Structure formats: C-alpha cells, structure tokens
CSV table of C-alpha atoms in Angstrom, one decimal:
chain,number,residue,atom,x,y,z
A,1,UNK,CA,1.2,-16.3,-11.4
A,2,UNK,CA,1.9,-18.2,-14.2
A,3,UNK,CA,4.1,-16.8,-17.6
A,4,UNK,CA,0.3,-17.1,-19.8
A,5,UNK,CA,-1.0,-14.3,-17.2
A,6,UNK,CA,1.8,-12.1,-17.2
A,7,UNK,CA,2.0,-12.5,-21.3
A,8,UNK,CA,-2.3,-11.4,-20.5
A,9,UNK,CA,-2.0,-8.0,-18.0
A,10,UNK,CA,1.2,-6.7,-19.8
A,11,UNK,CA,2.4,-7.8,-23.0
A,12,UNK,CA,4.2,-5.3,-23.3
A,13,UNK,CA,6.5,-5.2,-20.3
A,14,UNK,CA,3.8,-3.0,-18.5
A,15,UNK,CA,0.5,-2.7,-17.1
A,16,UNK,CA,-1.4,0.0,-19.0
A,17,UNK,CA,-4.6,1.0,-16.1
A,18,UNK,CA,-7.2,2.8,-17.7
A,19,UNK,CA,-8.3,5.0,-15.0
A,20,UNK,CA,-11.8,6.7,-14.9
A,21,UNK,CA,-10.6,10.2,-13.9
A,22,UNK,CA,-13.9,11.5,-13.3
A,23,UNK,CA,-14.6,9.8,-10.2
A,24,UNK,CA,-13.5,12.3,-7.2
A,25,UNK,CA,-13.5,9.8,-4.7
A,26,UNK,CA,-10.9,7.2,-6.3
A,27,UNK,CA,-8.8,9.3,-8.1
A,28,UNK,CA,-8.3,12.8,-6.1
A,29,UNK,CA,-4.8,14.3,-6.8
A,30,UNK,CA,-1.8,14.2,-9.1
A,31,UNK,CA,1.8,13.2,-8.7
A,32,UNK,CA,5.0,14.5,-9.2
A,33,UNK,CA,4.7,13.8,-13.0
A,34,UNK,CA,0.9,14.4,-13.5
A,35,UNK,CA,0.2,10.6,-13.1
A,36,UNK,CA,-3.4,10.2,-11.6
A,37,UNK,CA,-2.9,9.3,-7.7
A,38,UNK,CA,-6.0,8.2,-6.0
A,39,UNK,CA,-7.4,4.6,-4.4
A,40,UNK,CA,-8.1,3.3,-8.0
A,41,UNK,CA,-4.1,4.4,-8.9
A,42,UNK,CA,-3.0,2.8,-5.9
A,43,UNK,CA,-4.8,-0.3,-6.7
A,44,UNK,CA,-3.5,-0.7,-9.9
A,45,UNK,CA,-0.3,0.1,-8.8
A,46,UNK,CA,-0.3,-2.6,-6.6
A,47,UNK,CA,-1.5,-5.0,-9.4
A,48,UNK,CA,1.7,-4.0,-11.1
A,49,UNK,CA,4.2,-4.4,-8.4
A,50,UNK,CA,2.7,-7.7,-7.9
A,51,UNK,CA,3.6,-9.0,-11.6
A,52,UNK,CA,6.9,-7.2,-11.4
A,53,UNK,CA,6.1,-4.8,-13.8
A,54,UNK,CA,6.1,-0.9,-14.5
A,55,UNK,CA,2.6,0.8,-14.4
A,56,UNK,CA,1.6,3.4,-16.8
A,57,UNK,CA,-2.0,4.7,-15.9
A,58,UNK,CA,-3.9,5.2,-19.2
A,59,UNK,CA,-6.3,8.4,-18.2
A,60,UNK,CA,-10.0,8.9,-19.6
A,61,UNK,CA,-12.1,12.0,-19.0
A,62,UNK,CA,-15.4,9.4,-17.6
A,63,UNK,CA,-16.3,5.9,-16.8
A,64,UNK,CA,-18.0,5.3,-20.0
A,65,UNK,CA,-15.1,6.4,-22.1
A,66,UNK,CA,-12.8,3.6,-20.2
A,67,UNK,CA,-15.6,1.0,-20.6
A,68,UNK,CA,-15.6,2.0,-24.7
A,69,UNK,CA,-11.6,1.3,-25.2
A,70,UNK,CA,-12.2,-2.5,-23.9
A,71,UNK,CA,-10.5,-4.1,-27.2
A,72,UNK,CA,-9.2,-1.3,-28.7
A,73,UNK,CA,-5.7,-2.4,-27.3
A,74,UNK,CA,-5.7,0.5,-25.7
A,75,UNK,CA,-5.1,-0.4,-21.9
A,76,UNK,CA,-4.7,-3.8,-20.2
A,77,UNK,CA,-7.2,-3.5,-17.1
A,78,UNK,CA,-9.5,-1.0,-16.0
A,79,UNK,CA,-10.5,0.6,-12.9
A,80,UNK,CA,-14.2,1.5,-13.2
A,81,UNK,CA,-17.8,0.8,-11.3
A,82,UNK,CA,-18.9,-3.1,-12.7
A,83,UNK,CA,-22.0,-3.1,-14.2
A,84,UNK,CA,-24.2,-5.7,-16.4
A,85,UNK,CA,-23.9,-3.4,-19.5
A,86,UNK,CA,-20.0,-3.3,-19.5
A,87,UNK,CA,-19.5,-7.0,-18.6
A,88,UNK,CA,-21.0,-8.5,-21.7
A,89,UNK,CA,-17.3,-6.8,-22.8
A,90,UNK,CA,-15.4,-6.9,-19.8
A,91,UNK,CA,-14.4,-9.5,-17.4
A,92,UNK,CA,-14.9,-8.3,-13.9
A,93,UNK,CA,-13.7,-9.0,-10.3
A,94,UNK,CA,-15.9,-8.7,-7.5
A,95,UNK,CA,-15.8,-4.6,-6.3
A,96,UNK,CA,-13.3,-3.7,-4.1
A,97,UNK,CA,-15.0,-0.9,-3.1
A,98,UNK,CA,-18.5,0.4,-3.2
A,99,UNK,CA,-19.9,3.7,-3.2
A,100,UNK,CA,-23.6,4.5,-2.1
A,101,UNK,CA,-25.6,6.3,-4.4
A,102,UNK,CA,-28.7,8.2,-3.3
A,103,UNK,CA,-31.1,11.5,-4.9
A,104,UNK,CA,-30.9,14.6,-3.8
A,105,UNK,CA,-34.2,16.7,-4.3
A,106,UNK,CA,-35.2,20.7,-4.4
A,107,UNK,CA,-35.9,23.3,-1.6
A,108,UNK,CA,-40.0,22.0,-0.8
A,109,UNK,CA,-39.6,19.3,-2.8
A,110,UNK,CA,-42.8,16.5,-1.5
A,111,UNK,CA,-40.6,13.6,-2.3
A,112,UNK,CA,-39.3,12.4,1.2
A,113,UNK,CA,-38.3,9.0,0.7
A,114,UNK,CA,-36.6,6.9,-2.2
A,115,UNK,CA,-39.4,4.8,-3.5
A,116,UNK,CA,-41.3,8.5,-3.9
A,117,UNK,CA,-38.7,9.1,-7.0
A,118,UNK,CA,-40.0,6.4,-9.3
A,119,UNK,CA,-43.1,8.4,-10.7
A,120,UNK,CA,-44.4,9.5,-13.3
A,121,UNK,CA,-43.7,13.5,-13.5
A,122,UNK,CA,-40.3,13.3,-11.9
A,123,UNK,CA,-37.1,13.8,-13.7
A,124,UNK,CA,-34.0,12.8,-12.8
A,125,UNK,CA,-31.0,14.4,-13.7
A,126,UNK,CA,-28.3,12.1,-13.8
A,127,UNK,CA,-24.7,11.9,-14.9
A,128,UNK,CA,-24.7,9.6,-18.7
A,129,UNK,CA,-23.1,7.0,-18.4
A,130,UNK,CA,-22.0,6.9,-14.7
A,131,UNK,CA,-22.1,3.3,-13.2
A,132,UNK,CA,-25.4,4.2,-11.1
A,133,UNK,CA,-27.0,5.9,-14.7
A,134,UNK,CA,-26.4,2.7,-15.8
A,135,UNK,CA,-28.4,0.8,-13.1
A,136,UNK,CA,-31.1,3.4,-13.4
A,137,UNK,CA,-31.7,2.8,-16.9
A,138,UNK,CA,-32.3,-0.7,-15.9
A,139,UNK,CA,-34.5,0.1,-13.3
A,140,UNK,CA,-36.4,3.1,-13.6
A,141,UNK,CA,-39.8,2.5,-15.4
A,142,UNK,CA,-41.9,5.8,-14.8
A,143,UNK,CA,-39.6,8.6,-14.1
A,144,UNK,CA,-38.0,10.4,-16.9
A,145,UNK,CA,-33.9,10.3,-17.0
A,146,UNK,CA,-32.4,13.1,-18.0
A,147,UNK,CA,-28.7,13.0,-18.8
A,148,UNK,CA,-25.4,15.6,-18.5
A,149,UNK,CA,-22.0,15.3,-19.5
A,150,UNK,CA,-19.9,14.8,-15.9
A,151,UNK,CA,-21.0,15.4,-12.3
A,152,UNK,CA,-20.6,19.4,-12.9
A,153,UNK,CA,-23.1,19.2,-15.8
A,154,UNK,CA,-26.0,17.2,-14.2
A,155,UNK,CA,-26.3,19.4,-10.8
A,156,UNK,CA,-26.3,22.5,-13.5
A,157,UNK,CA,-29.2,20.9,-14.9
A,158,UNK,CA,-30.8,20.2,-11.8
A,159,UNK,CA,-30.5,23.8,-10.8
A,160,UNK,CA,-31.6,25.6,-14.1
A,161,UNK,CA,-34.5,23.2,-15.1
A,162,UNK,CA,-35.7,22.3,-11.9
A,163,UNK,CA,-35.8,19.1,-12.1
A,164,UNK,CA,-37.3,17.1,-9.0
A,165,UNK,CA,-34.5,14.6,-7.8
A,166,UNK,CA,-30.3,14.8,-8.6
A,167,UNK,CA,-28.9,11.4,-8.9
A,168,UNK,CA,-25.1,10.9,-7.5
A,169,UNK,CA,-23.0,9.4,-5.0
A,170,UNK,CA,-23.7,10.6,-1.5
A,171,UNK,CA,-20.0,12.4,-1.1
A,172,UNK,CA,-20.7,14.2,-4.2
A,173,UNK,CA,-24.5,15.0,-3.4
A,174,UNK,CA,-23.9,16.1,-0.3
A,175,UNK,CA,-21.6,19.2,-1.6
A,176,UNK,CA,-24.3,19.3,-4.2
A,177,UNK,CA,-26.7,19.9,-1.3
A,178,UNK,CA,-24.3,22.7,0.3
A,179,UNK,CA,-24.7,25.1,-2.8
A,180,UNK,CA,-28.4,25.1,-2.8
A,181,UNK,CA,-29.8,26.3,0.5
A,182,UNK,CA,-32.6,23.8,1.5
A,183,UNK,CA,-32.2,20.9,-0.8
A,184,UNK,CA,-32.2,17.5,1.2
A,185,UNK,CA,-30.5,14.3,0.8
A,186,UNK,CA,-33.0,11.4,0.9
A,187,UNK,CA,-31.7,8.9,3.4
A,188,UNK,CA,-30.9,5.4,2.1
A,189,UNK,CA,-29.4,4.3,-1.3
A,190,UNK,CA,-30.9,2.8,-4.5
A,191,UNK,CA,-28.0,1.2,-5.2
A,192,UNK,CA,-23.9,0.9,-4.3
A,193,UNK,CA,-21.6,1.7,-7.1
A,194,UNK,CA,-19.6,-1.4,-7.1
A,195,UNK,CA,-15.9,-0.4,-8.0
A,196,UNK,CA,-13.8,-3.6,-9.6
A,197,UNK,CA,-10.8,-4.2,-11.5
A,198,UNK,CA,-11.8,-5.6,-15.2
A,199,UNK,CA,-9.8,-7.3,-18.2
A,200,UNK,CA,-10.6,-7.8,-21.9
A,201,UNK,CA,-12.7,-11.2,-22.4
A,202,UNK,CA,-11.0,-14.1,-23.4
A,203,UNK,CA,-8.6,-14.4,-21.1
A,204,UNK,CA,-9.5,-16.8,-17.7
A,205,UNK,CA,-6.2,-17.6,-15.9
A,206,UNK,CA,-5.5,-14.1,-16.0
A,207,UNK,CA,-9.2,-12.8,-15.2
A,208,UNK,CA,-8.3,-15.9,-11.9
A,209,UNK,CA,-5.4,-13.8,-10.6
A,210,UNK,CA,-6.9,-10.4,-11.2
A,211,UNK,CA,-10.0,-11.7,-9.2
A,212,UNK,CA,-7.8,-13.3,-6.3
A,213,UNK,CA,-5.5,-10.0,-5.8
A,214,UNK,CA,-9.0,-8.1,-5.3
A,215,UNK,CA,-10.1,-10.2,-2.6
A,216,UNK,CA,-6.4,-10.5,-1.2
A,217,UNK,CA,-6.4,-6.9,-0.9
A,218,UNK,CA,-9.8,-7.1,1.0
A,219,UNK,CA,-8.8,-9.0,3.3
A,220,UNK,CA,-5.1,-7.6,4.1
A,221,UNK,CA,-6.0,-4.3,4.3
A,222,UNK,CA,-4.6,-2.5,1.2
A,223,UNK,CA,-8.0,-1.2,-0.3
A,224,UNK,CA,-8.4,-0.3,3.6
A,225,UNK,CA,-5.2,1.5,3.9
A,226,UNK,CA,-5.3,3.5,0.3
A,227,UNK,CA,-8.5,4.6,1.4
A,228,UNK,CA,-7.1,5.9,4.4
A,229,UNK,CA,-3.9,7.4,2.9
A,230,UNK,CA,-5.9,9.4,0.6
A,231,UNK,CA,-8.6,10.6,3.0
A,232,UNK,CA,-11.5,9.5,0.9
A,233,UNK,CA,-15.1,9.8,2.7
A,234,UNK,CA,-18.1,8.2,1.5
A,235,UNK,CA,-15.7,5.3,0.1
A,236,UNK,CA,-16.0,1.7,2.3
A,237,UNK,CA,-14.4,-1.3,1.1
A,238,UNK,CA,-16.5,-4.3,-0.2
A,239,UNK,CA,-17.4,-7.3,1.0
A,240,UNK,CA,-16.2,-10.9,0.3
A,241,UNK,CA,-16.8,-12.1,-3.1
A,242,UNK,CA,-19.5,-14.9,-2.9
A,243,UNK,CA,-18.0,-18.3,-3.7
A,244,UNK,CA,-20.0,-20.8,-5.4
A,245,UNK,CA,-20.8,-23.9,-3.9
C-alpha cells in the first residue's frame, strides 16, 4: 500500500463505507452504538484496519441509493451487489460473495420451471433497483416488471395483485414462501447477486489494492469466517477473480 492509495480510500483520516442496509443477509444486526454489523460491515472493517485507519459506515436505506452517492463525496467505498449499470460510475472488485436469486410463484401457479417466467402475460414483482432488478431489466424481453420500494413492498404486491412470479434472493423468498400457504420456490437461479467492494472512478492504484484485499480475503478465509460469525444462510463466498492472460 502505497501513500497515493491511502490519500484515495480515506482522505480524511477514515474510511467512510457506504453500506446498503437493506440487504438482510450482509447487514443483520446493530452494535453497541447503532453502527451497522453484518458481513458487508465486517468487510469493510477489515479494509480499514488494513490501511490503519478508523471506519465510519456511511448507512443508506437500499442498494440503489448507495450506488447514487458515487461522487457526491459522500463515502469512500461501497459495499453493494456489482452490476453493469453502476460500473459505468463505479470501479468494482470481483464479488466476494454471491447470492442466488430465484422466483417464487402463487398457490396453482402453471409456471414450474425458470425459463416458464419469461412470457408474455407474466408479471414480475420485483424489488427497484435491487442488484438482480437490475439484471432483469437487461434481460427480460416479454414479461412485464413491476417494481416496489424494498423487499417488504414487492412480496405485498405480489400478494394483493396477484402477480404470477416474486423475484428475490432465495433466503428472502423462502420466508416469502412461508407466509403464503402453497406458493413454491422454482428450483435453480437466473442469476447470482455478485456482492463487491467499489471505489469512485479515477483512481487505479487504489481500485489495485481494494481488488487484491477481496481476493486475499477469499482465499484466507475472512469472507468465510464473517459469514460464519454472523450465521448468514443463503450467503456462499465467491470464486477466484478470473486473471487475464
């Protein structure tokens, strides 16, 4: 670590993490002083201790509201799922976790299997602006999306419109599932939310370091052992970035 990266990830004397705090499975408790404690805390706590350096997490309701502040000065690196649509902004690493997202669909629904979902007639209720809307809006080309404000918000829409599929993350889906007698979980994913650690643009040596402490913590077994101390399920840790030849 060189005096240019520190000078990058805290400026002022300390990391500011914004934290996504609407993501169960990374953030799931508070501290002693109300500080956000979670895998995605922990993670950024160790990015702190590693540049000698105080952390301050910099809380925000959902992911999209993190991805918005990128330079608005407003935190230094952020904790959120990586996706094409925020890296034109933000400088990723490769995920240190991942998170399998799947549909969950109505009591007698006919739609048994994934690639049933896609069609025209369904609609989807999804969480806007979640990592996995994001990859739907990319992907989806004859279902209808239609969008809620937080996890709580789409499965209420589900529910009172009868929509045909709910979009999620299989932990979340599956207590989704428990609260309406008969609903299934189609097996399978369409895609893994791929949680990373991201930086303002502009700034490569330090976008280097942020990207060689993820895979570090891969392979060491921190992202393995916060995931454990914080009894996450439905949370696995990522593989190897790819390296290019």
């Amino acid at each position: 670590m060189t005096q240019d990266v520190l000078a990058a990830l805290a400026p002022r004397g300390v990391l500011r993490a914004g934290i996504n705090l609407g993501n169960f499975l990374l953030v799931n408790g508070r501290g002693p002083h109300g500080d956000p404690e979670g895998v995605a805390p922990g993670m950024a706590r160790a990015i702190a201790h590693r540049l000698g350096v105080p952390l301050r997490c910099v809380p925000y309701p959902r992911p999209g509201d993190v991805a918005d502040a990128v330079g608005t000065d407003a935190w230094d690196i952020a904790l959120i799922g990586a996706e094409p649509q925020r890296a034109e902004h933000i400088a990723f690493t490769a995920a240190y976790a991942e998170i399998e997202s799947t549909y969950m669909v109505p009591p007698g629904s006919p739609i048994t299997a994934i690639d049933q979902v896609d069609r025209p007639g369904v609609r989807i209720a999804v969480t806007a602006r979640a990592a996995y809307d994001l990859w739907l809006e990319r992907n989806i080309r004859q279902a209808t999306l239609v969008r809620a404000e937080g996890l709580d918000g789409a499965a209420k829409l589900f529910a009172e419109q009868g929509l045909e599929a709910l979009a999620g993350l299989r932990p979340r889906l599956i207590a989704d599932a428990a609260a309406m007698p008969g609903a299934r979980i189609l097996d399978g994913q369409f895609t893994a939310v791929q949680q990373a650690v991201g930086m303002a643009r502009g700034h490569d040596a330090a976008a280097r370091f942020l990207a060689d402490f993820v895979e570090e913590a891969k392979a060491s077994g921190l992202v393995a052992s916060l995931i454990a101390r914080h009894g996450v399920q439905g949370l696995s840790v990522a593989g190897p970035a790819e390296r290019a030849a």
